[in-house]
Short mmCIF file of C-alpha atoms (C1' of nucleotides) in Angstrom, two decimals:
data_model
loop_
_atom_site.label_atom_id
_atom_site.label_comp_id
_atom_site.label_asym_id
_atom_site.label_seq_id
_atom_site.Cartn_x
_atom_site.Cartn_y
_atom_site.Cartn_z
CA MET D 15 -0.32 -11.06 27.28
CA GLN D 16 -0.08 -7.58 27.39
CA LYS D 17 -0.27 -5.88 30.82
CA ASN D 18 -1.67 -2.25 30.03
CA PRO D 19 -5.31 -2.71 30.18
CA ALA D 20 -6.01 0.02 27.75
CA GLN D 21 -4.56 -2.29 24.95
CA CYS D 22 -5.95 -5.37 25.86
CA GLN D 23 -9.24 -4.66 25.01
CA PHE D 24 -8.79 -5.41 21.40
CA VAL D 25 -8.00 -8.86 22.10
CA VAL D 26 -11.30 -9.12 24.26
CA ALA D 27 -13.27 -8.16 21.20
CA LEU D 28 -11.40 -10.11 18.73
CA ASP D 29 -11.95 -13.28 20.95
CA SER D 30 -15.65 -12.80 20.34
CA ILE D 31 -15.17 -12.81 16.72
CA VAL D 32 -12.38 -14.83 15.87
CA GLY D 33 -12.59 -18.65 15.14
CA LYS D 34 -12.46 -20.02 11.81
CA TRP D 35 -16.19 -19.68 11.04
CA LYS D 36 -17.65 -17.35 13.67
CA PRO D 37 -17.79 -14.43 11.74
CA ILE D 38 -19.88 -16.14 8.83
CA ILE D 39 -22.36 -17.58 11.41
CA LEU D 40 -22.84 -14.19 12.84
CA TYR D 41 -23.24 -12.73 9.33
CA HIS D 42 -26.11 -15.21 8.69
CA LEU D 43 -27.65 -14.86 12.10
CA LEU D 44 -27.39 -11.06 11.82
CA GLN D 45 -29.85 -11.36 8.84
CA GLY D 46 -32.29 -11.46 11.82
CA LYS D 47 -34.39 -14.67 11.17
CA PRO D 48 -33.51 -17.43 14.04
CA LEU D 49 -31.88 -20.38 12.38
CA ARG D 50 -31.93 -24.14 13.19
CA PHE D 51 -28.86 -26.19 13.46
CA ASN D 52 -29.00 -27.81 10.25
CA GLU D 53 -30.08 -24.85 8.40
CA LEU D 54 -26.85 -23.28 9.76
CA ARG D 55 -24.93 -26.24 8.33
CA ARG D 56 -26.44 -25.79 4.93
CA LEU D 57 -25.46 -22.11 4.81
CA LEU D 58 -21.84 -23.13 5.79
CA PRO D 59 -21.35 -26.34 3.59
CA ASP D 60 -17.87 -26.70 4.76
CA ILE D 61 -18.13 -26.50 8.30
CA THR D 62 -18.06 -29.66 10.51
CA GLN D 63 -20.83 -30.45 13.21
CA ARG D 64 -18.33 -30.46 15.59
CA MET D 65 -17.17 -26.89 15.09
CA LEU D 66 -20.52 -25.73 14.45
CA THR D 67 -21.52 -26.80 17.82
CA LEU D 68 -18.41 -25.50 19.55
CA HIS D 69 -18.74 -21.83 17.98
CA LEU D 70 -22.27 -21.60 18.78
CA ARG D 71 -21.59 -22.64 22.50
CA GLU D 72 -18.88 -19.87 22.68
CA LEU D 73 -21.09 -17.22 21.25
CA GLU D 74 -23.91 -18.36 23.61
CA GLU D 75 -21.46 -18.08 26.41
CA GLU D 76 -20.79 -14.37 25.39
CA GLU D 77 -24.54 -13.90 25.02
CA ILE D 78 -24.01 -12.90 21.39
CA VAL D 79 -26.35 -15.64 20.49
CA LYS D 80 -29.48 -17.08 22.03
CA ARG D 81 -30.16 -20.78 22.05
CA VAL D 82 -33.82 -22.08 22.32
CA VAL D 83 -34.57 -25.59 22.52
CA TYR D 84 -38.19 -26.79 21.69
CA PRO D 85 -38.75 -29.93 23.70
CA GLN D 86 -40.42 -32.06 20.86
CA VAL D 87 -39.49 -35.11 18.73
CA PRO D 88 -37.59 -34.72 16.61
CA PRO D 89 -35.47 -32.08 18.45
CA LYS D 90 -35.66 -28.56 17.13
CA VAL D 91 -33.30 -25.88 18.28
CA GLU D 92 -32.98 -22.51 17.02
CA TYR D 93 -30.21 -19.99 17.28
CA SER D 94 -30.68 -16.20 16.85
CA ILE D 95 -28.72 -12.97 17.65
CA THR D 96 -29.46 -11.42 20.82
CA GLU D 97 -29.84 -7.63 21.07
CA TYR D 98 -26.57 -7.44 22.70
CA GLY D 99 -24.97 -9.30 19.58
CA LYS D 100 -26.43 -6.82 17.33
CA SER D 101 -23.91 -4.23 18.79
CA LEU D 102 -21.33 -6.20 16.74
CA SER D 103 -23.10 -5.46 13.57
CA PRO D 104 -21.07 -2.30 12.71
CA ILE D 105 -18.00 -3.72 13.42
CA LEU D 106 -18.57 -6.84 11.07
CA GLU D 107 -19.84 -4.56 8.52
CA SER D 108 -16.55 -2.43 8.69
CA LEU D 109 -14.46 -5.44 8.72
CA HIS D 110 -16.49 -6.80 5.65
CA GLN D 111 -16.00 -3.52 3.89
CA TRP D 112 -12.34 -3.20 4.47
CA GLY D 113 -11.77 -6.83 3.45
CA VAL D 114 -13.55 -6.20 0.16
CA ALA D 115 -11.59 -3.16 -0.71
CA HIS D 116 -8.37 -5.06 0.33
CA VAL D 117 -8.91 -7.79 -2.02
CA LYS D 118 -9.41 -5.41 -5.05
CA ARG D 119 -6.31 -3.73 -3.88
CA LYS D 120 -4.42 -6.90 -3.89
CA GLN D 121 -5.98 -8.11 -7.46
CA LEU D 122 -5.16 -4.64 -8.86
CA LYS D 123 -1.46 -5.02 -7.73
CA MET D 124 -1.48 -8.65 -9.15
CA ASN D 125 -2.76 -7.37 -12.45
CA ASN D 126 -0.34 -4.47 -12.79
CA GLN D 127 2.49 -7.04 -11.93
CA GLU D 128 1.54 -9.31 -14.69
CA GLN D 129 1.28 -6.08 -17.02
CA THR D 130 4.99 -5.13 -16.38
CA GLU D 131 6.27 -9.04 -16.73
CA THR D 132 4.55 -9.08 -20.02
CA ASP D 133 5.80 -5.73 -21.21
CA MET I 23 -13.07 -22.28 3.51
CA GLN I 24 -16.37 -20.66 2.40
CA LYS I 25 -16.87 -20.45 -1.10
CA ASN I 26 -19.53 -17.51 -1.24
CA PRO I 27 -17.32 -14.68 -1.86
CA ALA I 28 -19.56 -12.17 -0.27
CA GLN I 29 -19.06 -13.69 3.12
CA CYS I 30 -15.51 -14.61 2.78
CA GLN I 31 -14.09 -10.99 3.10
CA PHE I 32 -14.43 -10.90 6.70
CA VAL I 33 -11.81 -13.41 6.88
CA VAL I 34 -9.51 -11.38 4.52
CA ALA I 35 -9.96 -8.17 6.99
CA LEU I 36 -9.34 -10.25 9.99
CA ASP I 37 -6.30 -12.02 8.86
CA SER I 38 -4.64 -8.67 8.59
CA ILE I 39 -5.65 -8.11 12.23
CA VAL I 40 -5.39 -11.39 14.07
CA GLY I 41 -2.22 -12.47 15.59
CA LYS I 42 -1.79 -12.36 19.24
CA TRP I 43 0.16 -9.24 19.33
CA LYS I 44 -0.94 -7.66 15.89
CA PRO I 45 -3.54 -5.19 17.31
CA ILE I 46 -1.28 -3.90 19.94
CA ILE I 47 1.70 -3.38 17.41
CA LEU I 48 -0.98 -1.60 15.04
CA TYR I 49 -2.03 0.50 18.14
CA HIS I 50 1.38 1.88 18.94
CA LEU I 51 2.32 2.40 15.16
CA LEU I 52 -1.02 4.18 14.50
CA GLN I 53 0.25 6.72 17.25
CA GLY I 54 2.08 8.11 14.07
CA LYS I 55 5.68 8.21 15.20
CA PRO I 56 8.00 5.62 13.28
CA LEU I 57 9.35 3.02 15.75
CA ARG I 58 12.56 1.00 15.88
CA PHE I 59 12.47 -2.69 16.17
CA ASN I 60 13.54 -2.44 19.97
CA GLU I 61 11.46 0.50 20.73
CA LEU I 62 8.59 -1.80 19.71
CA ARG I 63 10.01 -4.52 22.02
CA ARG I 64 10.08 -2.08 24.77
CA LEU I 65 6.54 -1.27 24.40
CA LEU I 66 5.59 -4.85 24.23
CA PRO I 67 7.49 -6.34 27.20
CA ASP I 68 6.02 -9.82 26.45
CA ILE I 69 6.67 -10.38 23.01
CA THR I 70 9.41 -12.41 21.74
CA GLN I 71 11.79 -11.35 18.92
CA ARG I 72 10.52 -13.87 16.69
CA MET I 73 7.06 -13.09 16.93
CA LEU I 74 7.72 -9.20 16.53
CA THR I 75 9.49 -10.10 13.44
CA LEU I 76 7.14 -12.38 12.06
CA HIS I 77 4.27 -10.11 12.97
CA LEU I 78 5.80 -7.22 11.30
CA ARG I 79 6.78 -9.10 8.18
CA GLU I 80 3.06 -10.14 7.87
CA LEU I 81 1.95 -6.51 8.27
CA GLU I 82 4.74 -5.36 5.67
CA GLU I 83 3.37 -7.80 3.10
CA GLU I 84 -0.16 -6.39 3.35
CA GLU I 85 1.46 -2.96 3.11
CA ILE I 86 -0.04 -1.88 6.40
CA VAL I 87 3.33 -1.15 7.78
CA LYS I 88 6.30 0.29 6.03
CA ARG I 89 9.90 -0.98 6.80
CA VAL I 90 12.75 1.42 6.37
CA VAL I 91 16.54 0.34 6.52
CA TYR I 92 19.14 2.80 7.24
CA PRO I 93 22.23 1.25 5.86
CA GLN I 94 24.37 2.00 8.76
CA VAL I 95 26.23 0.50 11.73
CA PRO I 96 24.79 -0.55 14.20
CA PRO I 97 21.81 -0.96 11.76
CA LYS I 98 18.46 1.14 12.36
CA VAL I 99 15.22 -0.25 11.21
CA GLU I 100 12.03 2.04 11.42
CA TYR I 101 8.59 0.69 11.18
CA SER I 102 5.56 3.00 10.48
CA ILE I 103 2.11 2.90 9.58
CA THR I 104 1.26 3.20 5.87
CA GLU I 105 -1.57 5.60 4.77
CA TYR I 106 -3.13 2.53 3.78
CA GLY I 107 -2.68 1.19 7.01
CA LYS I 108 -4.26 4.07 8.76
CA SER I 109 -7.58 2.85 6.79
CA LEU I 110 -7.66 0.10 9.64
CA SER I 111 -7.68 2.70 12.24
CA PRO I 112 -11.74 3.12 12.75
CA ILE I 113 -11.95 -0.51 12.92
CA LEU I 114 -9.39 -1.05 15.60
CA GLU I 115 -11.19 1.88 17.27
CA SER I 116 -14.67 0.13 17.33
CA LEU I 117 -13.26 -3.11 18.26
CA HIS I 118 -11.39 -1.41 21.25
CA GLN I 119 -14.55 0.35 22.39
CA TRP I 120 -16.62 -2.79 22.03
CA GLY I 121 -14.08 -4.69 24.06
CA VAL I 122 -14.10 -2.18 26.75
CA ALA I 123 -17.82 -2.32 26.84
CA HIS I 124 -17.79 -6.12 26.87
CA VAL I 125 -15.54 -6.48 29.77
CA LYS I 126 -17.62 -4.12 31.95
CA ARG I 127 -20.54 -6.05 30.83
CA LYS I 128 -18.93 -9.23 31.90
CA GLN I 129 -17.75 -7.80 35.32
CA LEU I 130 -21.27 -6.38 36.22
CA LYS I 131 -22.64 -9.85 35.55
CA MET I 132 -19.79 -11.41 37.90
CA ASN I 133 -20.96 -8.58 40.74
CA ASN I 134 -24.36 -9.56 40.30
CA GLN I 135 -23.74 -13.25 40.86
CA GLU I 136 -21.75 -12.73 43.96
CA GLN I 137 -24.77 -10.49 45.30
CA THR I 138 -27.12 -13.09 44.72
CA GLU I 139 -24.92 -15.65 46.16
CA THR I 140 -24.38 -14.05 49.27
CA ASP I 141 -28.02 -13.08 49.67
"C1'" DC G 13 20.98 -3.63 16.75
"C1'" DA G 14 17.99 -6.28 14.35
"C1'" DG G 15 17.33 -10.08 13.14
"C1'" DC G 16 17.27 -15.75 11.77
"C1'" DA G 17 17.43 -20.97 12.88
"C1'" DT G 18 15.93 -24.50 15.40
"C1'" DC G 19 13.39 -27.14 18.27
"C1'" DC G 20 9.23 -27.76 20.94
"C1'" DC G 21 4.59 -27.83 22.83
"C1'" DG G 22 -0.34 -25.98 23.08
"C1'" DT G 23 -4.59 -25.03 20.98
"C1'" DT G 24 -7.73 -25.12 16.99
"C1'" DG G 25 -9.75 -27.07 13.90
"C1'" DG G 26 -10.53 -31.63 10.99
"C1'" DA G 27 -12.50 -36.77 10.29
"C1'" DT G 28 -15.28 -40.22 11.93
"C1'" DA G 29 -18.37 -42.82 14.42
"C1'" DC G 30 -22.21 -42.89 17.68
"C1'" DT G 31 -26.61 -41.37 20.29
"C1'" DG G 32 -31.24 -39.53 22.69
"C1'" DC J 4 -32.68 -33.57 14.29
"C1'" DA J 5 -29.05 -32.08 16.90
"C1'" DG J 6 -25.83 -33.19 19.08
"C1'" DT J 7 -21.21 -35.91 21.60
"C1'" DA J 8 -16.91 -38.66 21.76
"C1'" DT J 9 -12.72 -39.73 20.50
"C1'" DC J 10 -8.55 -39.70 17.82
"C1'" DC J 11 -5.37 -36.85 14.96
"C1'" DA J 12 -2.99 -33.22 11.99
"C1'" DA J 13 -1.72 -28.16 11.31
"C1'" DC J 14 -0.48 -24.07 12.92
"C1'" DG J 15 0.47 -20.37 15.76
"C1'" DG J 16 3.32 -19.15 19.09
"C1'" DG J 17 7.33 -19.72 22.82
"C1'" DA J 18 12.18 -20.79 24.39
"C1'" DT J 19 16.91 -20.47 23.09
"C1'" DG J 20 21.09 -19.59 20.87
"C1'" DC J 21 23.79 -17.66 17.05
"C1'" DT J 22 25.00 -13.64 13.45
"C1'" DG J 23 26.05 -9.57 9.95
#
DNA sequence: CAGCATCCCGTTGGATACTG
DNA sequence: CAGTATCCAACGGGATGCTG
């Protein structure tokens, strides 16, 4: 790892965001409504139970996500974004926008290529 | 991977940034001055040649970084940020700031914990 | 100088089965 | 419902040696 502390903090921030499903989990929780475990599963059709659990635990550890267990049968657990977690919102937002633009750019390039190929 | 296209773009953006050394490489190139391969190595003392090459190639592929080869002996290759690549700057900047704040927060918490333990 | 090739290992994530 | 446990595959990344 890089020694220079001024440069290392990128990584710290990225660690909280990186993980195959973390951005999407955060996206849904940032909508504001607390979500139950299986609600999240439904929103992320391809995630495995295991990964959902792991990622949620990590986000909880960073205090980005809050986990509330309702002591009842059948069990009910709700996940929500913390106030602190909301501070990630602008970053996610800019990442998202940049991503959209980036994809468009790539597609444009692809089209131009086909164009010149068929010329 | 998530099917919903509106949510997928996070990942696209992250892909361009993620990689153990990419943020730090970008940080240096965003200073504006073109850098030679070995200059970058010196700035990232712990990176291996292999990883520097791989990451630079990926960034080049995304047109975030421009690679210029000077046909001379010994070879000289300069890497610089593209105009397009500069559009990542605000994102990197916010990530950095969030990272700094996040570390401070963690340290504060650690200190408080020691405090209560020794009470 | 600026790489590429090869081999290797640890981590991340996936598949599946089981449980309070 | 909301998880755990176990096993396994893929990939990112590291170490080392060679080259135009």
